[in-house]
Amino acid sequence: MKYTEDHEWLRIEGDLVVVGITEHAATQLGDVVFVELPEVETMVATGDEVVVIESVKAASDILAPIDGEIVAVNTKLADAPGLVNEDPLGRAWFFKLKVDDLSVLDEFMDEDEYADLIG
Amino acid sequence: MTDLRRLPLHDLHIEMGARMVPFAGWEMPVQFAGVMPEHLAVREKAGLFDVSHMGQVILRPRRDMAQLAADLAALMPVEVAALPEGRQRYGLLTNEDGGIIDDLMFANRGDHFLLVVNAGRADVDIAHLRAHLGDQVQPVNRALLALQGPLAEDALAPLVPAVRAMRFMDVITADTLFGPLWISRSGYTGEDGFEISVPTPGAEGLARALLRNSQPIGLGARDSLRLEAGLCLYGHDIDETTSPVEAGLTWAIQKSRRTGGFPGEGRILAELAGRSERRRVGLRPEGRAPMREGTKLFAGDRPVGIVTSGGFGPSVGAPVAMGYVEADAAAIGTQLLGEVRGKLLPVTVSALPFHQTTYKR
């Protein structure tokens, strides 16, 4: 598992990259009440706003961590946004990206480095 | 950046795990256990809010209460003289244009009135009151706690048995080991409960005693609770440009005041007669996406208004909002569209409150 400075986690699944948010991020957001997912087959560039998460407090964006094509989204989150708080590292993945070269993940933090970031 | 003021209970909030944020010039706890569980705790049990940031002002008559009541009534479209001793009422300071300078609570405490005003408006209010009432206006430096929820009476009665006999909007003074408490049966959540003014040195002891039978609640849940109860937040749902009639606060203007004699009477009386161009309404978005403050509202493709407060209602289990719409779009049941991130989503004009209030009348 790799981590971004925006508190996303990236997991390789075959030739795809699965993206979610970390437990730290989920805790900071508070209770999630709404998740707006992108359309599948959307091409995204690093930094694009891909997902909107609304908590009881505010709206936050999830940005595309890398360039790629969205090939799957977790439609369960539309009906059960609370999964983001219950199981952020598992059942609450947001989308799967098809990328040209999985080696782009090397630049991201590993678990120890991310643990240092959030102190 | 200006320095934030600290609450008398600051250290207790930190001890209880509060996340602190700046609000109206104060460093305030926004949440403890989380907005959702705190919100539900107030609806089902009892929650304790530190609202010491709010302004407390005594109006002590230079001559007699009757004259002071008449002078205060000249600043508000609200009946003051008929308010009996031991009772509190909702009031509105209006400007010459019929806008709202602030909304407040005022209580007749026998030989004086006690006003509780919004934190962000306290300086403006005090200057305005002093301009008209002079040195009868005396700001009070005390802590203010709100104990809210169906178990609030049970949480407070062991310390002050007399609260069991209080009705909604009653006020009493109770001598306790935390000092003399000024207690009103009122709040900002739609639930039964109390607001308790306490001398600052006694505030922490009182809070710890009340927390034996309640849990701490932050500003986040305070906002979602008042939104579900359909209560206005100054600076968002009401301000110096909105009139009490547009704001749907005509219930606060007693019949005896509907002949004038207050600032902005021209506009307010005309609007009472049925000529208000826009109205504050409740709004129920159809899907799960909250419509936050600033969301533009449309009837078909015609812009008709804007959301002034919005979010998720934990007790409603769905997004809820309030906003202003043109009069012809204000009827309950009117289908509108709200623009959320570039998309027009359906929203229905709905009755307020969203969650039934449970005041002890």
Coordinates of C-alpha atoms in Angstrom, one line a residue:
Chain A
M1 CA 0.0 0.0 0.0
K2 CA 1.2 3.5 -0.9
Y3 CA 0.1 6.9 0.6
T4 CA -0.2 10.4 -0.8
E5 CA 0.2 13.7 1.1
D6 CA -3.5 14.2 0.5
H7 CA -4.2 11.2 2.8
E8 CA -5.2 8.8 0.0
W9 CA -4.1 5.2 -0.1
L10 CA -3.2 3.5 -3.3
R11 CA -3.3 -0.3 -3.7
I12 CA -2.2 -2.3 -6.7
E13 CA -4.8 -4.9 -7.9
G14 CA -3.6 -6.7 -11.0
D15 CA -2.9 -3.9 -13.5
L16 CA -5.1 -1.4 -11.7
V17 CA -4.6 1.1 -8.9
V18 CA -7.4 1.2 -6.2
V19 CA -7.8 4.5 -4.4
G20 CA -9.3 5.3 -1.0
I21 CA -8.7 7.6 1.9
T22 CA -6.8 6.8 5.1
E23 CA -8.3 6.2 8.5
H24 CA -6.7 9.5 9.6
A25 CA -8.5 11.4 6.8
A26 CA -11.8 9.7 7.6
T27 CA -11.5 10.6 11.2
Q28 CA -10.7 14.2 10.4
L29 CA -13.7 14.5 8.0
G30 CA -16.1 13.2 10.6
D31 CA -19.3 11.3 9.7
V32 CA -19.6 11.1 5.9
V33 CA -23.1 11.5 4.6
F34 CA -22.7 11.7 0.9
V35 CA -20.2 10.6 -1.7
E36 CA -20.3 11.8 -5.3
L37 CA -18.4 9.4 -7.6
P38 CA -17.1 10.0 -11.1
E39 CA -18.3 8.3 -14.3
V40 CA -16.4 5.2 -15.3
E41 CA -14.3 5.5 -18.5
T42 CA -13.3 9.0 -17.5
M43 CA -9.7 10.0 -18.2
V44 CA -8.3 12.0 -15.3
A45 CA -5.1 13.9 -14.8
T46 CA -3.1 14.2 -11.5
G47 CA -4.8 16.8 -9.3
D48 CA -8.2 16.6 -11.0
E49 CA -11.1 16.6 -8.5
V50 CA -12.6 13.2 -8.9
V51 CA -14.7 12.5 -5.9
V52 CA -16.7 14.8 -3.6
I53 CA -17.1 13.7 0.0
E54 CA -19.7 15.5 2.2
S55 CA -19.4 15.1 5.9
V56 CA -21.7 16.5 8.5
K57 CA -19.3 19.4 8.6
A58 CA -18.2 20.2 5.1
A59 CA -17.5 19.1 1.5
S60 CA -14.1 17.8 0.6
D61 CA -12.6 16.8 -2.7
I62 CA -10.6 13.7 -3.5
L63 CA -8.0 14.4 -6.2
A64 CA -6.7 12.0 -8.8
P65 CA -3.2 11.0 -7.4
I66 CA -1.9 10.0 -10.8
D67 CA -3.0 10.2 -14.5
G68 CA -5.2 7.4 -15.7
E69 CA -8.6 6.1 -16.7
I70 CA -11.3 5.4 -14.2
V71 CA -12.5 1.9 -14.9
A72 CA -14.5 1.2 -11.8
V73 CA -16.2 3.1 -9.0
N74 CA -17.6 1.8 -5.7
T75 CA -21.3 2.4 -6.2
K76 CA -22.0 1.0 -2.7
L77 CA -20.9 4.3 -1.3
A78 CA -23.8 6.1 -2.9
D79 CA -26.2 4.3 -0.6
A80 CA -23.9 3.7 2.3
P81 CA -21.6 6.7 2.6
G82 CA -21.0 5.7 6.3
L83 CA -18.7 2.9 5.0
V84 CA -16.0 5.6 4.6
N85 CA -15.9 5.9 8.4
E86 CA -16.5 2.2 9.2
D87 CA -14.0 0.7 6.8
P88 CA -11.9 3.3 5.0
L89 CA -9.1 1.0 4.1
G90 CA -11.3 -1.8 2.9
R91 CA -14.9 -1.7 1.7
A92 CA -14.8 2.1 1.2
W93 CA -12.5 2.2 -1.8
F94 CA -13.6 5.0 -4.2
F95 CA -12.4 4.1 -7.7
K96 CA -10.0 2.0 -9.7
L97 CA -7.6 3.6 -12.2
K98 CA -5.9 2.0 -15.2
V99 CA -2.5 3.5 -15.6
D100 CA 0.2 3.2 -18.3
D101 CA 3.0 2.4 -15.9
L102 CA 2.6 1.1 -12.3
S103 CA 6.1 2.3 -11.5
V104 CA 4.7 5.8 -11.0
L105 CA 3.6 4.5 -7.5
D106 CA 7.2 4.3 -6.4
E107 CA 7.3 8.0 -5.7
F108 CA 4.6 7.8 -3.0
M109 CA 5.1 7.2 0.7
D110 CA 5.1 3.8 2.2
E111 CA 3.3 3.0 5.5
D112 CA 6.2 4.1 7.7
E113 CA 6.7 7.4 5.9
Y114 CA 3.0 8.1 6.0
A115 CA 2.9 7.3 9.8
D116 CA 5.6 9.9 10.2
L117 CA 3.6 12.5 8.2
I118 CA 0.6 12.2 10.4
G119 CA 2.7 12.1 13.5
Chain B
M1 CA -4.6 38.0 12.7
T2 CA -6.3 39.1 15.9
D3 CA -5.9 37.1 19.0
L4 CA -8.7 34.7 19.8
R5 CA -10.5 34.9 23.1
R6 CA -10.5 31.9 25.3
L7 CA -13.5 30.4 27.0
P8 CA -13.4 30.1 30.8
L9 CA -13.8 26.3 30.3
H10 CA -11.0 26.1 27.7
D11 CA -8.8 23.7 29.7
L12 CA -11.8 21.5 30.4
H13 CA -12.6 21.3 26.7
I14 CA -9.1 20.3 25.9
E15 CA -9.2 17.7 28.6
M16 CA -12.3 16.2 27.1
G17 CA -10.8 15.9 23.7
A18 CA -12.3 18.9 21.9
R19 CA -11.2 20.0 18.5
M20 CA -10.9 23.8 18.7
V21 CA -11.7 26.2 15.9
P22 CA -12.0 30.0 15.6
F23 CA -15.6 31.3 15.7
A24 CA -16.7 35.0 16.1
G25 CA -13.4 35.9 17.6
W26 CA -13.3 33.0 20.1
E27 CA -11.5 29.7 20.2
M28 CA -14.4 27.3 20.4
P29 CA -14.8 23.5 20.6
V30 CA -16.3 22.4 17.3
Q31 CA -16.6 18.7 18.3
F32 CA -15.8 16.2 21.0
A33 CA -17.1 12.7 20.1
G34 CA -18.2 13.8 16.6
V35 CA -21.0 15.9 15.2
M36 CA -23.3 13.0 14.5
P37 CA -23.1 11.2 17.9
E38 CA -23.3 14.5 19.7
H39 CA -26.3 15.6 17.8
L40 CA -28.1 12.4 18.5
A41 CA -27.1 12.5 22.2
V42 CA -28.9 15.8 22.5
R43 CA -32.0 14.5 20.8
E44 CA -32.1 11.3 23.0
K45 CA -30.4 12.1 26.2
A46 CA -28.7 15.4 27.4
G47 CA -25.8 17.4 26.1
L48 CA -23.8 20.3 27.6
F49 CA -22.7 23.3 25.4
D50 CA -20.3 26.0 26.5
V51 CA -21.9 29.2 25.0
S52 CA -19.9 31.6 27.1
H53 CA -18.9 33.4 23.9
M54 CA -22.4 34.9 23.7
G55 CA -23.0 38.4 25.0
Q56 CA -24.9 38.8 28.3
V57 CA -26.1 42.3 28.9
I58 CA -28.1 43.7 31.9
L59 CA -30.4 46.6 31.4
R60 CA -30.8 48.2 34.8
P61 CA -33.4 51.0 34.9
R62 CA -32.2 54.5 35.8
R63 CA -35.8 55.2 36.9
D64 CA -38.2 52.3 36.8
M65 CA -38.8 49.1 34.8
A66 CA -41.9 50.6 33.1
Q67 CA -39.8 53.4 31.5
L68 CA -37.0 51.0 30.6
A69 CA -39.5 48.6 29.0
A70 CA -40.9 51.5 26.9
D71 CA -37.4 52.6 25.8
L72 CA -36.4 49.0 24.9
A73 CA -39.7 48.5 23.0
A74 CA -38.7 51.5 20.9
L75 CA -35.8 49.5 19.5
M76 CA -37.7 46.2 18.9
P77 CA -41.0 45.3 17.1
V78 CA -41.7 43.2 20.2
E79 CA -44.0 43.5 23.2
V80 CA -41.8 44.3 26.2
A81 CA -43.9 45.9 28.9
A82 CA -46.3 43.0 29.2
L83 CA -43.5 40.4 29.8
P84 CA -44.1 39.3 33.4
E85 CA -41.3 39.0 35.9
G86 CA -39.7 35.6 35.7
R87 CA -40.3 35.2 31.9
Q88 CA -38.1 35.4 28.9
R89 CA -39.0 36.3 25.3
Y90 CA -37.4 36.3 21.8
G91 CA -36.6 39.7 20.5
L92 CA -35.2 41.5 17.5
L93 CA -33.3 44.7 17.3
T94 CA -34.2 46.3 14.0
N95 CA -32.6 49.1 12.0
E96 CA -34.3 52.1 10.3
D97 CA -34.5 50.1 7.0
G98 CA -36.4 47.2 8.8
G99 CA -33.4 44.9 8.7
I100 CA -32.3 42.9 11.8
I101 CA -29.3 44.2 13.8
D102 CA -29.5 41.1 16.0
D103 CA -31.8 38.5 17.4
L104 CA -31.7 37.9 21.1
M105 CA -33.4 36.7 24.2
F106 CA -34.6 39.1 26.9
A107 CA -35.8 38.2 30.4
N108 CA -37.7 40.3 33.0
R109 CA -35.7 39.6 36.2
G110 CA -37.7 41.9 38.4
D111 CA -35.5 44.9 38.8
H112 CA -33.7 44.5 35.5
F113 CA -33.8 42.9 32.0
L114 CA -31.1 40.4 31.0
L115 CA -30.3 40.1 27.3
V116 CA -28.4 37.3 25.7
V117 CA -27.1 38.3 22.3
N118 CA -25.0 36.7 19.5
A119 CA -21.2 36.7 20.1
G120 CA -20.4 38.2 16.7
R121 CA -22.9 41.0 17.2
A122 CA -22.3 41.8 20.9
D123 CA -20.1 44.9 20.2
V124 CA -22.6 46.3 17.7
D125 CA -25.6 45.6 20.0
I126 CA -24.0 47.2 23.0
A127 CA -23.0 50.3 21.1
H128 CA -26.6 50.5 19.7
L129 CA -28.2 50.0 23.0
R130 CA -25.9 52.5 24.7
A131 CA -26.8 55.1 22.1
H132 CA -30.4 54.8 23.2
L133 CA -30.3 53.7 26.8
G134 CA -27.0 55.1 28.0
D135 CA -25.5 53.8 31.2
Q136 CA -28.4 51.6 31.9
V137 CA -26.6 49.1 29.6
Q138 CA -24.2 47.0 31.6
P139 CA -22.4 44.1 29.9
V140 CA -22.0 41.0 32.2
N141 CA -18.9 38.9 32.4
R142 CA -20.2 35.5 33.3
A143 CA -19.9 32.0 31.7
L144 CA -23.0 30.6 29.9
L145 CA -23.8 26.9 29.6
A146 CA -26.6 25.3 27.7
L147 CA -27.9 21.9 28.9
Q148 CA -30.2 20.5 26.2
G149 CA -32.1 17.3 25.6
P150 CA -34.9 15.1 27.1
L151 CA -32.8 14.3 30.1
A152 CA -31.7 17.9 30.8
E153 CA -34.1 18.3 33.6
D154 CA -32.9 15.1 35.3
A155 CA -29.3 16.3 34.9
L156 CA -29.9 19.7 36.5
A157 CA -32.5 19.0 39.1
P158 CA -30.0 17.3 41.6
L159 CA -28.3 20.7 41.8
V160 CA -31.3 22.9 41.4
P161 CA -34.6 21.1 42.3
A162 CA -36.6 24.2 41.4
V163 CA -36.0 23.6 37.7
R164 CA -38.5 20.8 37.7
A165 CA -41.3 23.3 38.1
M166 CA -40.1 25.6 35.3
R167 CA -41.9 25.9 32.0
F168 CA -40.5 26.9 28.6
M169 CA -39.1 30.5 28.8
D170 CA -39.4 30.7 32.6
V171 CA -36.3 32.3 34.3
I172 CA -35.2 31.9 37.9
T173 CA -32.2 32.7 40.1
A174 CA -30.8 29.8 42.1
D175 CA -28.2 30.0 44.8
T176 CA -25.8 27.1 44.6
L177 CA -22.2 26.4 45.7
F178 CA -21.2 27.5 42.2
G179 CA -22.6 30.9 42.9
P180 CA -26.0 32.4 41.9
L181 CA -27.2 30.8 38.7
W182 CA -29.5 32.7 36.3
I183 CA -31.4 29.8 34.7
S184 CA -33.9 30.0 31.8
R185 CA -35.8 27.0 30.3
S186 CA -34.8 27.6 26.7
G187 CA -32.2 26.8 24.1
Y188 CA -31.2 26.6 20.5
T189 CA -31.7 22.9 19.6
G190 CA -35.5 22.4 19.5
E191 CA -35.2 20.2 22.6
D192 CA -36.3 20.9 26.1
G193 CA -33.4 22.3 28.2
F194 CA -31.9 25.1 30.1
E195 CA -29.5 28.0 29.6
I196 CA -27.5 28.7 32.7
S197 CA -25.5 31.9 33.4
V198 CA -22.9 31.2 36.1
P199 CA -20.2 33.3 37.7
T200 CA -16.9 32.5 35.9
P201 CA -15.2 31.1 39.0
G202 CA -18.0 28.5 39.4
A203 CA -18.3 27.6 35.8
E204 CA -15.9 24.6 35.7
G205 CA -17.4 23.1 38.9
L206 CA -20.9 23.4 37.5
A207 CA -19.9 22.0 34.1
R208 CA -18.2 19.0 35.8
A209 CA -21.3 18.4 37.9
L210 CA -23.6 18.5 34.9
L211 CA -21.3 16.3 32.8
R212 CA -22.0 13.5 35.2
N213 CA -25.4 13.2 33.5
S214 CA -24.7 14.7 30.1
Q215 CA -22.0 14.7 27.4
P216 CA -20.1 17.7 26.0
I217 CA -21.4 19.0 22.7
G218 CA -19.5 21.2 20.2
L219 CA -20.5 24.0 17.7
G220 CA -20.9 21.5 14.9
A221 CA -23.8 19.7 16.5
R222 CA -25.2 23.0 17.8
D223 CA -25.5 24.1 14.1
S224 CA -27.1 20.9 12.9
L225 CA -29.5 20.8 15.8
R226 CA -30.7 24.4 15.3
L227 CA -31.0 23.9 11.6
E228 CA -33.3 20.9 12.1
A229 CA -35.3 23.0 14.6
G230 CA -35.7 25.7 11.9
L231 CA -33.9 28.3 14.0
C232 CA -32.1 31.2 12.4
L233 CA -28.3 31.8 12.6
Y234 CA -27.4 35.5 12.6
G235 CA -25.2 36.5 9.7
H236 CA -26.5 33.6 7.6
D237 CA -30.3 33.3 7.8
I238 CA -30.9 36.8 9.0
D239 CA -28.8 40.0 8.8
E240 CA -29.1 43.8 8.5
T241 CA -30.8 43.5 5.1
T242 CA -33.4 40.8 6.0
S243 CA -36.6 42.0 7.7
P244 CA -38.4 40.0 10.4
V245 CA -41.3 39.3 8.0
E246 CA -39.1 38.0 5.2
A247 CA -37.3 35.9 7.8
G248 CA -40.6 34.2 8.8
L249 CA -40.3 35.7 12.3
T250 CA -43.7 37.5 12.4
W251 CA -44.7 35.3 15.3
A252 CA -42.1 37.3 17.3
I253 CA -44.1 40.5 16.6
Q254 CA -47.0 40.5 19.0
K255 CA -50.3 42.0 17.9
S256 CA -49.8 45.0 20.2
R257 CA -46.8 46.0 18.2
R258 CA -48.4 45.8 14.7
T259 CA -49.2 49.5 14.8
G260 CA -45.6 50.7 14.7
G261 CA -43.3 52.6 17.1
F262 CA -40.1 50.8 16.3
P263 CA -37.2 51.2 13.8
G264 CA -38.0 50.2 10.3
E265 CA -41.8 50.3 10.9
G266 CA -42.5 51.4 7.4
R267 CA -41.1 48.4 5.7
I268 CA -42.1 45.9 8.5
L269 CA -45.7 47.0 8.6
A270 CA -46.0 47.0 4.8
E271 CA -44.6 43.5 4.7
L272 CA -47.0 42.4 7.5
A273 CA -49.8 43.6 5.3
G274 CA -48.7 41.1 2.7
R275 CA -46.0 42.8 0.6
S276 CA -42.8 40.9 1.2
E277 CA -40.9 40.0 -1.9
R278 CA -39.0 37.1 -0.6
R279 CA -39.4 34.6 2.2
R280 CA -37.3 32.3 4.3
V281 CA -38.3 28.7 3.7
G282 CA -37.3 25.2 4.7
L283 CA -35.8 23.1 1.9
R284 CA -35.6 19.4 1.5
P285 CA -33.1 18.3 -1.2
E286 CA -34.3 15.1 -2.9
G287 CA -31.1 13.0 -3.0
R288 CA -28.4 12.6 -0.5
A289 CA -26.3 15.6 -1.6
P290 CA -26.4 18.4 1.0
M291 CA -27.1 21.9 -0.3
R292 CA -24.8 24.2 1.6
E293 CA -25.0 27.9 2.2
G294 CA -24.7 29.8 -1.1
T295 CA -26.4 27.2 -3.2
K296 CA -28.4 29.0 -5.9
L297 CA -32.1 28.1 -6.3
F298 CA -34.1 28.0 -9.5
A299 CA -37.7 27.5 -10.6
G300 CA -37.2 26.0 -14.0
D301 CA -34.5 28.2 -15.4
R302 CA -35.5 31.3 -13.4
P303 CA -33.3 32.2 -10.4
V304 CA -35.5 32.5 -7.4
G305 CA -33.2 32.5 -4.4
I306 CA -30.3 31.1 -2.4
V307 CA -29.6 28.7 0.5
T308 CA -28.5 30.5 3.7
S309 CA -28.0 27.4 5.9
G310 CA -27.7 23.8 4.8
G311 CA -26.2 20.5 5.7
F312 CA -27.1 17.0 6.8
G313 CA -29.8 16.6 9.4
P314 CA -28.7 13.6 11.6
S315 CA -32.2 13.1 13.1
V316 CA -34.0 13.7 9.8
G317 CA -31.5 11.2 8.2
A318 CA -31.3 13.4 5.1
P319 CA -30.0 16.7 3.9
V320 CA -31.9 19.8 5.1
A321 CA -31.6 23.5 4.3
M322 CA -33.1 26.9 4.7
G323 CA -33.0 29.8 2.3
Y324 CA -34.7 32.8 0.8
V325 CA -36.9 32.5 -2.3
E326 CA -39.2 34.9 -4.1
A327 CA -42.7 35.0 -2.7
D328 CA -44.2 33.1 -5.6
A329 CA -41.8 30.2 -5.0
A330 CA -42.3 30.0 -1.3
A331 CA -45.4 27.8 -1.0
I332 CA -44.8 24.5 0.8
G333 CA -44.4 21.8 -1.8
T334 CA -43.0 24.0 -4.5
Q335 CA -40.4 22.0 -6.6
L336 CA -37.2 24.0 -7.1
L337 CA -33.7 23.2 -8.4
G338 CA -30.5 23.8 -6.4
E339 CA -27.2 24.2 -8.2
V340 CA -24.6 21.9 -6.6
R341 CA -21.2 21.7 -8.3
G342 CA -22.7 22.7 -11.6
K343 CA -25.6 20.3 -11.5
L344 CA -29.2 21.2 -11.0
L345 CA -30.7 18.9 -8.3
P346 CA -34.3 18.8 -7.2
V347 CA -35.3 20.3 -3.9
T348 CA -38.7 20.9 -2.3
V349 CA -39.9 23.8 -0.2
S350 CA -40.8 22.3 3.1
A351 CA -42.4 23.2 6.4
L352 CA -40.1 24.2 9.3
P353 CA -39.0 22.8 11.7
F354 CA -37.7 19.6 10.1
H355 CA -37.6 18.0 13.5
Q356 CA -40.5 18.4 15.9
T357 CA -39.6 20.6 18.9
T358 CA -40.2 19.3 22.4
Y359 CA -40.4 22.4 24.6
K360 CA -42.0 22.0 28.0
R361 CA -44.9 24.4 27.7

